[in-house]
Coordinates of C-alpha atoms and ligand atoms in Angstrom, one line a residue:
X1 CA 0.0 0.0 0.0
X2 CA 1.1 3.5 -0.6
X3 CA 0.0 6.5 1.4
X4 CA -0.8 9.2 -1.2
X5 CA -0.1 12.1 1.1
X6 CA 3.7 12.1 0.6
X7 CA 5.4 14.9 2.4
X8 CA 6.7 16.7 -0.7
X9 CA 3.2 17.6 -1.8
X10 CA 1.9 18.6 1.6
X11 CA 0.9 22.1 0.6
X12 CA -0.8 24.4 2.9
X13 CA -4.0 25.9 1.5
X14 CA -3.4 29.4 0.4
X15 CA -6.2 30.9 2.3
X16 CA -7.6 30.7 5.7
X17 CA -10.7 28.6 4.8
X18 CA -8.5 25.8 3.7
X19 CA -8.9 24.6 7.3
X20 CA -12.6 24.2 6.9
X21 CA -12.7 20.5 7.7
X22 CA -16.4 20.0 7.7
X23 CA -16.9 21.0 4.1
X24 CA -13.5 20.6 2.5
X25 CA -13.8 18.2 -0.4
X26 CA -10.3 16.8 0.1
X27 CA -9.8 16.5 3.8
X28 CA -10.7 13.0 4.8
X29 CA -11.3 9.6 3.3
X30 CA -14.4 8.6 5.3
X31 CA -17.7 8.4 3.4
X32 CA -18.8 11.9 2.6
X33 CA -15.2 13.1 2.3
X34 CA -16.0 14.6 -1.1
X35 CA -19.3 16.4 -0.9
X36 CA -18.6 18.1 -4.3
X37 CA -17.7 16.9 -7.7
X38 CA -15.5 20.0 -8.2
X39 CA -12.2 20.2 -6.4
X40 CA -9.7 23.0 -6.1
X41 CA -7.1 20.4 -5.0
X42 CA -5.9 22.6 -2.1
X43 CA -5.1 19.7 0.2
X44 CA -3.4 16.4 -0.7
X45 CA -5.3 13.1 -0.3
X46 CA -4.7 11.1 2.9
X47 CA -6.3 7.8 2.1
X48 CA -4.3 4.6 1.6
X49 CA -4.1 3.4 -2.0
X50 CA -2.2 0.5 -3.7
X51 CA 0.8 1.2 -5.9
X52 CA -1.2 -0.2 -8.8
X53 CA -4.0 2.3 -8.3
X54 CA -1.4 5.0 -7.8
X55 CA -0.2 4.4 -11.4
X56 CA -3.3 3.3 -13.2
X57 CA -5.4 6.2 -11.9
X58 CA -2.7 8.6 -12.9
X59 CA -2.6 7.0 -16.4
X60 CA -6.3 7.3 -16.8
X61 CA -6.1 11.0 -15.9
X62 CA -3.2 11.4 -18.2
X63 CA -5.3 10.1 -21.1
X64 CA -7.8 12.9 -20.5
X65 CA -5.1 15.5 -20.2
X66 CA -3.3 14.3 -23.3
X67 CA -6.5 14.6 -25.2
X68 CA -6.8 18.2 -24.0
X69 CA -3.3 19.0 -25.0
X70 CA -3.7 17.4 -28.4
X71 CA -6.9 19.3 -29.1
X72 CA -5.3 22.6 -28.0
X73 CA -2.2 21.9 -30.1
X74 CA -4.5 21.4 -33.1
X75 CA -6.1 24.8 -32.4
X76 CA -9.6 23.2 -32.0
X77 CA -12.3 25.6 -30.7
X78 CA -13.4 25.2 -27.1
X79 CA -16.6 23.4 -28.1
X80 CA -14.6 20.7 -29.7
X81 CA -12.1 20.5 -26.8
X82 CA -15.1 20.1 -24.5
X83 CA -16.5 17.3 -26.6
X84 CA -13.1 15.6 -26.5
X85 CA -12.9 16.0 -22.7
X86 CA -16.3 14.5 -22.3
X87 CA -15.5 11.5 -24.5
X88 CA -12.3 10.7 -22.7
X89 CA -13.7 11.4 -19.3
X90 CA -16.6 9.0 -19.8
X91 CA -14.0 6.4 -20.8
X92 CA -11.3 7.0 -18.1
X93 CA -12.3 9.5 -15.5
X94 CA -15.9 9.4 -14.7
X95 CA -16.9 12.0 -12.2
X96 CA -20.6 12.5 -11.6
X97 CA -22.3 15.2 -9.7
X98 CA -24.6 14.4 -6.8
X99 CA -27.7 15.1 -8.8
X100 CA -26.8 12.7 -11.6
X101 CA -25.8 10.0 -9.3
X102 CA -29.1 10.3 -7.4
X103 CA -31.0 9.8 -10.6
X104 CA -28.9 6.9 -11.7
X105 CA -29.7 3.2 -11.6
X106 CA -27.4 2.2 -8.8
X107 CA -29.3 0.1 -6.3
X108 CA -29.1 1.7 -2.9
X109 CA -28.2 5.1 -1.5
X110 CA -25.2 3.7 0.3
X111 CA -23.9 2.1 -2.9
X112 CA -24.4 5.4 -4.8
X113 CA -22.5 7.3 -2.2
X114 CA -19.7 4.8 -2.2
X115 CA -19.4 4.9 -5.9
X116 CA -19.3 8.7 -5.9
X117 CA -16.6 8.8 -3.2
X118 CA -14.5 6.4 -5.2
X119 CA -14.8 8.4 -8.4
X120 CA -13.8 11.5 -6.5
X121 CA -11.0 9.8 -4.7
X122 CA -9.6 8.7 -8.0
X123 CA -9.9 12.2 -9.4
X124 CA -8.2 13.6 -6.3
X125 CA -5.4 11.1 -6.0
X126 CA -4.6 11.1 -9.8
X127 CA -4.4 14.9 -9.8
X128 CA -1.7 14.8 -7.0
X129 CA 0.2 11.9 -8.6
X130 CA 0.5 13.8 -11.8
X131 CA 1.4 16.9 -9.9
X132 CA 4.5 15.1 -8.7
X133 CA 5.3 13.8 -12.1
X134 CA 4.8 17.2 -13.8
X135 CA 6.4 19.5 -11.4
X136 CA 10.0 18.7 -12.5
X137 CA 10.5 21.2 -15.3
X138 CA 9.0 24.6 -16.1
X139 CA 7.8 23.2 -19.5
X140 CA 6.0 20.3 -17.9
X141 CA 4.5 22.5 -15.2
X142 CA 3.1 24.9 -17.9
X143 CA 1.5 22.1 -19.9
X144 CA 0.0 20.5 -16.8
X145 CA -1.5 23.7 -15.5
X146 CA -2.9 24.4 -19.0
X147 CA -4.5 21.0 -19.3
X148 CA -5.8 20.8 -15.7
X149 CA -7.3 24.3 -16.0
X150 CA -9.2 23.2 -19.2
X151 CA -10.4 20.1 -17.4
X152 CA -11.6 22.2 -14.4
X153 CA -13.3 24.6 -16.8
X154 CA -15.2 21.8 -18.5
X155 CA -16.4 20.5 -15.1
X156 CA -17.3 24.0 -13.9
X157 CA -19.4 24.6 -17.0
X158 CA -21.1 21.3 -17.0
X159 CA -21.9 21.3 -13.2
X160 CA -25.5 21.6 -12.0
X161 CA -26.1 25.2 -10.9
X162 CA -27.1 24.4 -7.3
X163 CA -24.1 22.2 -6.8
X164 CA -21.8 24.7 -8.3
X165 CA -23.1 27.4 -6.0
X166 CA -22.7 25.2 -3.0
X167 CA -19.1 24.4 -4.0
X168 CA -18.3 28.0 -4.5
X169 CA -19.8 29.0 -1.1
X170 CA -17.5 26.4 0.5
X171 CA -14.4 27.9 -1.0
X172 CA -12.2 30.6 0.4
X173 CA -12.2 32.8 -2.6
X174 CA -11.0 36.3 -1.9
X175 CA -13.8 38.2 -3.5
X176 CA -17.0 39.6 -2.0
X177 CA -20.3 40.8 -3.4
X178 CA -20.6 44.6 -3.9
X179 CA -23.5 45.9 -1.8
X180 CA -26.3 47.3 -4.1
X181 CA -26.1 50.8 -2.7
X182 CA -22.4 50.9 -3.4
X183 CA -23.0 49.7 -6.9
X184 CA -25.6 52.4 -7.4
X185 CA -23.2 55.0 -6.1
X186 CA -20.5 54.1 -8.7
X187 CA -23.0 53.6 -11.5
X188 CA -21.3 56.1 -13.9
X189 CA -17.8 54.8 -13.3
X190 CA -19.0 51.2 -13.8
X191 CA -20.9 52.0 -17.0
X192 CA -17.9 53.8 -18.4
X193 CA -16.1 50.5 -18.3
X194 CA -19.1 48.3 -19.2
X195 CA -21.3 50.4 -21.5
X196 CA -23.1 47.2 -22.6
X197 CA -24.7 47.0 -19.2
X198 CA -26.5 50.3 -19.5
X199 CA -29.9 48.8 -20.0
X200 CA -29.6 46.0 -17.5
X201 CA -27.5 47.8 -14.9
X202 CA -30.1 47.5 -12.1
X203 CA -30.4 43.8 -12.4
X204 CA -26.6 43.3 -12.6
X205 CA -24.3 42.5 -9.7
X206 CA -20.6 42.9 -9.2
X207 CA -17.8 41.2 -7.2
X208 CA -14.8 42.9 -5.6
X209 CA -11.4 41.2 -5.8
X210 CA -7.9 42.4 -5.1
X211 CA -6.8 43.9 -8.4
X212 CA -3.6 41.8 -8.6
X213 CA -5.7 38.6 -8.9
X214 CA -6.9 39.7 -12.3
X215 CA -3.9 41.4 -14.0
X216 CA -5.2 40.5 -17.5
X217 CA -8.5 42.3 -17.0
X218 CA -6.7 45.3 -15.4
X219 CA -4.3 45.4 -18.3
X220 CA -7.0 45.4 -20.9
X221 CA -9.0 48.0 -18.8
X222 CA -11.9 45.6 -18.6
X223 CA -12.6 46.4 -14.9
X224 CA -13.1 49.3 -12.6
X225 CA -10.4 49.5 -10.0
X226 CA -11.3 51.3 -6.8
X227 CA -9.2 51.4 -3.6
X228 CA -7.1 48.4 -4.7
X229 CA -10.0 46.2 -5.7
X230 CA -11.2 45.3 -9.1
X231 CA -15.0 45.3 -9.7
X232 CA -16.1 42.5 -11.9
X233 CA -19.6 41.7 -13.2
X234 CA -20.8 38.5 -11.6
X235 CA -21.4 37.1 -15.1
X236 CA -17.6 36.9 -15.4
X237 CA -17.3 34.9 -12.2
X238 CA -16.2 31.9 -14.2
X239 CA -13.1 33.7 -15.5
X240 CA -12.3 34.6 -11.9
X241 CA -12.6 31.1 -10.7
X242 CA -10.5 29.8 -13.5
X243 CA -7.8 32.5 -12.9
X244 CA -7.8 31.5 -9.2
X245 CA -7.5 27.8 -10.1
X246 CA -4.7 28.5 -12.5
X247 CA -2.8 30.7 -10.1
X248 CA -3.1 28.3 -7.2
X249 CA -2.0 25.3 -9.2
X250 CA 0.9 27.1 -10.6
X251 CA 2.1 28.2 -7.1
X252 CA 1.6 24.7 -5.7
X253 CA 3.5 23.0 -8.5
X254 CA 6.4 25.3 -7.9
X255 CA 6.4 24.4 -4.2
X256 CA 6.2 20.7 -5.2
X257 CA 9.2 21.1 -7.5
X258 CA 11.2 22.6 -4.6
X259 CA 10.3 19.6 -2.4
X260 CA 10.9 17.0 -5.1
X261 CA 14.6 16.1 -4.2
X262 CA 13.2 14.6 -1.0
X263 CA 11.5 11.9 -3.2
X264 CA 14.8 10.8 -4.7
X265 CA 15.2 8.0 -2.2
X266 CA 11.9 6.4 -3.1
X267 CA 12.8 3.9 -5.8
X268 CA 9.2 2.7 -6.0
X269 CA 7.8 6.0 -7.2
X270 CA 10.5 7.5 -9.3
X271 CA 10.2 5.1 -12.3
X272 CA 6.4 5.5 -12.2
X273 CA 6.7 9.3 -12.2
X274 CA 9.3 9.3 -14.9
X275 CA 7.0 7.1 -17.1
X276 CA 4.0 9.3 -16.5
X277 CA 5.7 12.6 -17.3
X278 CA 7.2 11.1 -20.5
X279 CA 3.8 10.0 -21.6
X280 CA 2.6 13.6 -21.5
X281 CA 4.5 14.4 -24.6
X282 CA 2.9 11.8 -26.7
X283 CA -0.8 11.6 -26.1
X284 CA -2.5 8.5 -24.7
X285 CA -0.1 5.8 -23.6
X286 CA -2.2 2.7 -24.1
X287 CA -1.1 -0.4 -26.0
X288 CA -3.3 -1.4 -28.9
X289 CA -4.4 -4.9 -29.1
X290 CA -7.1 -5.2 -31.7
X291 CA -5.5 -4.3 -34.9
X292 CA -5.9 -7.2 -37.3
X293 CA -7.3 -5.8 -40.6
X294 CA -10.9 -6.6 -41.3
X295 CA -12.3 -7.0 -44.8
X296 CA -15.6 -5.8 -46.1
X297 CA -17.1 -9.2 -45.2
X298 CA -16.3 -8.5 -41.6
X299 CA -13.7 -11.3 -41.5
X300 CA -10.0 -10.8 -40.6
X301 CA -7.8 -10.5 -43.7
X302 CA -5.4 -13.3 -44.1
X303 CA -2.1 -11.5 -44.6
X304 CA 0.7 -13.1 -46.5
X305 CA 4.4 -12.2 -46.8
X306 CA 3.7 -10.9 -50.4
X307 CA 1.0 -8.5 -49.1
X308 CA 3.3 -6.7 -46.6
X309 CA 5.0 -4.3 -48.9
X310 CA 1.8 -3.0 -50.7
X311 CA -0.1 -2.7 -47.5
X312 CA 2.6 -0.9 -45.7
X313 CA 3.3 1.5 -48.6
X314 CA -0.4 2.3 -48.8
X315 CA -1.5 2.5 -45.2
X316 CA 1.4 2.6 -42.7
X317 CA 2.5 5.6 -40.7
X318 CA 5.9 7.1 -41.3
X319 CA 7.8 5.2 -38.6
X320 CA 6.8 1.8 -40.1
X321 CA 7.1 3.0 -43.7
X322 CA 10.7 4.1 -43.0
X323 CA 11.6 0.8 -41.4
X324 CA 10.1 -1.0 -44.4
X325 CA 11.9 1.1 -47.0
X326 CA 15.2 0.8 -45.1
X327 CA 14.8 -3.0 -45.0
X328 CA 13.9 -3.2 -48.7
X329 CA 17.0 -1.3 -49.8
X330 CA 19.6 -2.3 -47.3
X331 CA 18.3 -5.9 -46.5
X332 CA 19.1 -5.2 -43.0
X333 CA 17.6 -3.7 -39.8
X334 CA 19.3 -3.2 -36.5
X335 CA 18.0 -4.8 -33.3
X336 CA 15.4 -2.3 -32.2
X337 CA 14.2 -1.7 -35.8
X338 CA 13.5 -5.4 -36.2
X339 CA 11.8 -5.5 -32.9
X340 CA 9.5 -2.6 -33.6
X341 CA 8.6 -3.8 -37.1
X342 CA 8.2 -7.4 -36.2
X343 CA 5.7 -6.6 -33.4
X344 CA 3.8 -4.2 -35.7
X345 CA 3.4 -6.9 -38.4
X346 CA 2.4 -9.4 -35.8
X347 CA -0.3 -7.1 -34.5
X348 CA -1.5 -6.5 -38.1
X349 CA -2.3 -10.2 -38.4
X350 CA 0.7 -11.5 -40.2
X351 CA 1.0 -15.2 -39.2
X352 CA 4.3 -16.4 -37.9
X353 CA 5.1 -18.7 -40.9
X354 CA 4.5 -15.7 -43.2
X355 CA 6.6 -13.5 -41.0
X356 CA 9.5 -15.9 -41.2
X357 CA 9.1 -16.0 -45.0
X358 CA 8.8 -12.2 -45.2
X359 CA 12.0 -11.6 -43.1
X360 CA 13.9 -14.4 -44.9
X361 CA 13.2 -12.7 -48.2
X362 CA 14.1 -9.3 -47.0
X363 CA 17.4 -10.5 -45.5
X364 CA 18.2 -11.7 -49.0
X365 CA 22.0 -11.1 -48.7
X366 CA 22.2 -13.5 -45.7
X367 CA 22.8 -17.2 -45.7
X368 CA 20.1 -19.6 -44.5
X369 CA 22.4 -20.7 -41.8
X370 CA 22.9 -17.2 -40.4
X371 CA 19.2 -16.4 -40.7
X372 CA 18.2 -19.5 -38.8
X373 CA 20.8 -18.9 -36.1
X374 CA 20.4 -15.2 -35.6
X375 CA 16.8 -14.3 -36.6
X376 CA 14.4 -17.2 -36.6
X377 CA 14.4 -17.4 -32.8
X378 CA 13.9 -13.6 -32.3
X379 CA 11.0 -13.5 -34.8
X380 CA 9.3 -16.4 -33.1
X381 CA 10.1 -14.9 -29.7
X382 CA 8.2 -11.8 -30.7
X383 CA 5.2 -14.0 -31.4
X384 CA 5.4 -15.6 -28.0
X385 CA 6.6 -18.9 -29.3
X386 CA 10.1 -19.0 -27.7
X387 CA 11.7 -18.2 -24.3
X388 CA 9.2 -17.1 -21.7
X389 CA 6.4 -17.3 -24.4
X390 CA 5.0 -13.9 -23.6
X391 CA 2.6 -12.2 -25.9
X392 CA 4.5 -9.0 -26.5
X393 CA 2.2 -6.1 -27.6
X394 CA 3.1 -3.9 -30.6
X395 CA 4.7 -0.7 -29.4
X396 CA 2.5 2.3 -28.9
X397 CA 3.7 5.8 -30.0
X398 CA 4.4 6.6 -26.4
X399 CA 6.8 3.7 -26.1
X400 CA 8.4 4.3 -29.5
X401 CA 8.9 8.0 -28.7
X402 CA 10.2 7.6 -25.2
X403 CA 12.0 4.3 -25.0
X404 CA 15.3 3.2 -26.6
X405 CA 16.2 6.3 -28.5
X406 CA 17.9 5.6 -31.8
X407 CA 21.6 6.1 -32.3
X408 CA 23.1 7.5 -35.5
X409 CA 23.0 4.1 -37.3
X410 CA 19.5 3.2 -36.2
X411 CA 16.3 3.5 -38.1
X412 CA 13.7 2.7 -35.4
X413 CA 11.9 5.3 -33.3
X414 CA 9.4 8.0 -34.4
X415 CA 10.5 10.2 -37.4
X416 CA 8.6 13.1 -36.0
X417 CA 10.6 12.9 -32.8
X418 CA 13.9 11.5 -33.9
X419 CA 14.5 12.9 -37.5
X420 CA 16.1 16.3 -38.1
X421 CA 13.7 18.8 -39.7
X422 CA 15.4 18.3 -43.1
X423 CA 15.3 14.5 -43.0
X424 CA 11.6 14.7 -41.9
X425 CA 10.8 16.9 -44.8
X426 CA 12.6 14.6 -47.2
X427 CA 10.7 11.6 -45.8
X428 CA 7.4 13.4 -46.1
X429 CA 8.1 14.2 -49.8
X430 CA 9.6 10.9 -50.7
X431 CA 7.1 8.6 -49.1
X432 CA 3.9 10.6 -49.1
X433 CA 4.4 13.4 -51.7
X434 CA 3.4 16.0 -49.1
X435 CA 3.6 19.5 -50.7
X436 CA 6.0 22.1 -49.0
X437 CA 3.1 24.3 -47.7
X438 CA 1.5 21.3 -46.0
X439 CA 4.8 20.1 -44.7
X440 CA 5.3 23.4 -42.9
X441 CA 2.4 22.7 -40.5
X442 CA 3.6 19.2 -39.8
X443 CA 7.2 20.3 -39.2
X444 CA 6.0 23.0 -36.9
X445 CA 4.0 20.6 -34.8
X446 CA 7.0 18.2 -34.6
X447 CA 9.2 21.1 -33.6
X448 CA 6.9 22.0 -30.8
X449 CA 7.0 18.5 -29.4
X450 CA 3.5 17.5 -30.6
X451 CA 4.7 14.4 -32.5
X452 CA 1.3 12.7 -32.5
X453 CA -0.3 15.9 -33.7
X454 CA 2.1 16.0 -36.6
X455 CA 1.4 12.4 -37.4
X456 CA -2.3 12.9 -37.2
X457 CA -2.1 15.9 -39.6
X458 CA -0.1 13.7 -42.0
X459 CA -2.9 11.1 -41.9
X460 CA -5.5 13.9 -42.6
X461 CA -3.5 15.2 -45.6
X462 CA -2.8 11.8 -47.1
X463 CA -6.5 10.7 -46.8
X464 CA -8.1 13.9 -48.0
X465 CA -9.3 12.0 -51.1
X466 CA -11.3 9.7 -48.9
X467 CA -13.0 12.8 -47.4
X468 CA -10.9 13.2 -44.3
X469 CA -10.8 16.9 -43.4
X470 CA -8.6 18.9 -41.0
X471 CA -9.6 18.0 -37.4
X472 CA -11.1 14.6 -38.4
X473 CA -7.9 12.7 -37.3
X474 CA -8.3 9.0 -37.6
X475 CA -12.1 9.4 -37.2
X476 CA -14.2 11.7 -34.9
X477 CA -11.1 13.8 -34.1
X478 CA -9.1 10.8 -32.7
X479 CA -5.3 11.5 -32.6
X480 CA -2.7 9.0 -33.5
X481 CA -1.5 7.1 -30.4
X482 CA -0.5 3.8 -32.0
X483 CA 1.0 2.9 -35.4
X484 CA -1.3 -0.1 -35.7
X485 CA -4.4 2.1 -35.1
X486 CA -3.1 4.5 -37.8
X487 CA -2.8 1.6 -40.2
X488 CA -6.2 0.2 -39.3
X489 CA -7.9 3.6 -39.8
X490 CA -6.2 4.0 -43.2
X491 CA -7.3 0.5 -44.2
X492 CA -10.9 1.0 -43.2
X493 CA -11.1 4.1 -45.3
X494 CA -9.9 2.2 -48.3
X495 CA -12.6 -0.4 -47.7
X496 CA -15.5 1.9 -47.8
X497 CA -17.4 1.9 -51.2
X498 CA -16.6 4.9 -53.4
X499 CA -20.1 6.3 -53.1
X500 CA -19.9 6.1 -49.3
X501 CA -16.8 8.3 -49.1
X502 CA -17.7 11.9 -48.5
X503 CA -16.7 14.5 -51.1
X504 CA -13.0 14.9 -51.1
X505 CA -11.9 18.2 -49.5
X506 CA -8.6 18.2 -51.4
X507 CA -8.1 16.6 -54.8
X508 CA -4.5 15.5 -54.4
Ligands
SF4_601 FE1 4.8 6.2 -35.7 FE2 3.4 7.2 -33.7 FE3 5.5 8.5 -34.6 FE4 3.2 8.3 -36.0 S1 3.5 9.4 -34.0 S2 5.3 8.0 -36.8 S3 2.5 6.3 -35.5 S4 5.5 6.5 -33.6

């Protein structure tokens, strides 16, 4: 068991009311410890959790945050980001409000309450685990705060009004309502800043907040500042709450970063945290295990050695295409390249006998003896037929990008991560005939560290003829997270009858 409230994250709440034990959503682990769905994460969790939950809960949250980061990197509007958060949250981080849970089908009130508490505990603990993982560098902190604030915004906007009000009342926010008589006294000054409120002024209300809490509004002259306080229309309360959430989280992450060295001796946690923070760069981190190609008749396609080259050239992502072309021309691949490509082909549905035939043909400059001695075993090993007979999954983008980085002679890895801009540009032109103006966007995303966004854009560009538009990704906005998923999505598009394909956006 691991006690989640490790000393390095033991932040004190910023404001006095952090000590409000009775209503604080994060204070205890007994039933009712989380009266609200929303959480400002001012206090770390104190309940015991297993090391397995420690990592798996954090991975689930990471999948939601990765989706937010991807959608933001692709400049999707808030409505689409919201839809993406909803999709991922329903899958990995369900967090229901009291009202929804009460109307649900769960049998008894006690069971309902228990389920809600577990959802909220998962939300709470996973937030703090990722805080530890993401406090290490300024870049990671920035990305974490951005994604967490978006997640909080989504929850705030979708919360039931009464519960949202109750949550806000229980917080120690530093604003107060402006009394109506004071508001009337400053009518002219307020209307000078908010002329749009002229007709509704009497029904409006305002909040007072120390001006330094809303520097952006002050800078843009969007608020009246009087005696050190900014007066903000209550309608803009959401911006205030989000600004508060953002500022607190940023400060708490910095304090966690200062305390991190104290974790160095904990060899159970460090690898987990390292793994989690690496995953942030590359979207969802799940392995993909259902990738065999399916034909129009609904049956799995029987793939033979002869089919590999045409299939890969038509449907594979850049990492696998590059491995295949290197293998075709040099009749050789170094260890990690063979490993990456062999598992990819296995996942695709290439039977082991066909795999042996395929590799034997590709290693055409090698003697039978050498092939049998040096490669037959490893190919079969990848299929779980030798050694410990484990069913090794094909590598996900997260693994390809973060593990076993390629050396100068290697060809494995992710081209968006491991190629120089020039080599990446050449590969895009040579393998996919991507025009220079379209390349610019892909190169930009790769340069910014959004490798899966770059790969997703490549998919969209190269499948425009099948009606794939910007933002569609692999389907319904899904980003690339696994080479086999990329291949499967491309294959599926090719299977749809011509008349079913939407009008091409771009006749390439
Ligand atoms: Fe391959 Fe994933 Fe990189 Fe695309 S993002 S090239 S699928 S590793």
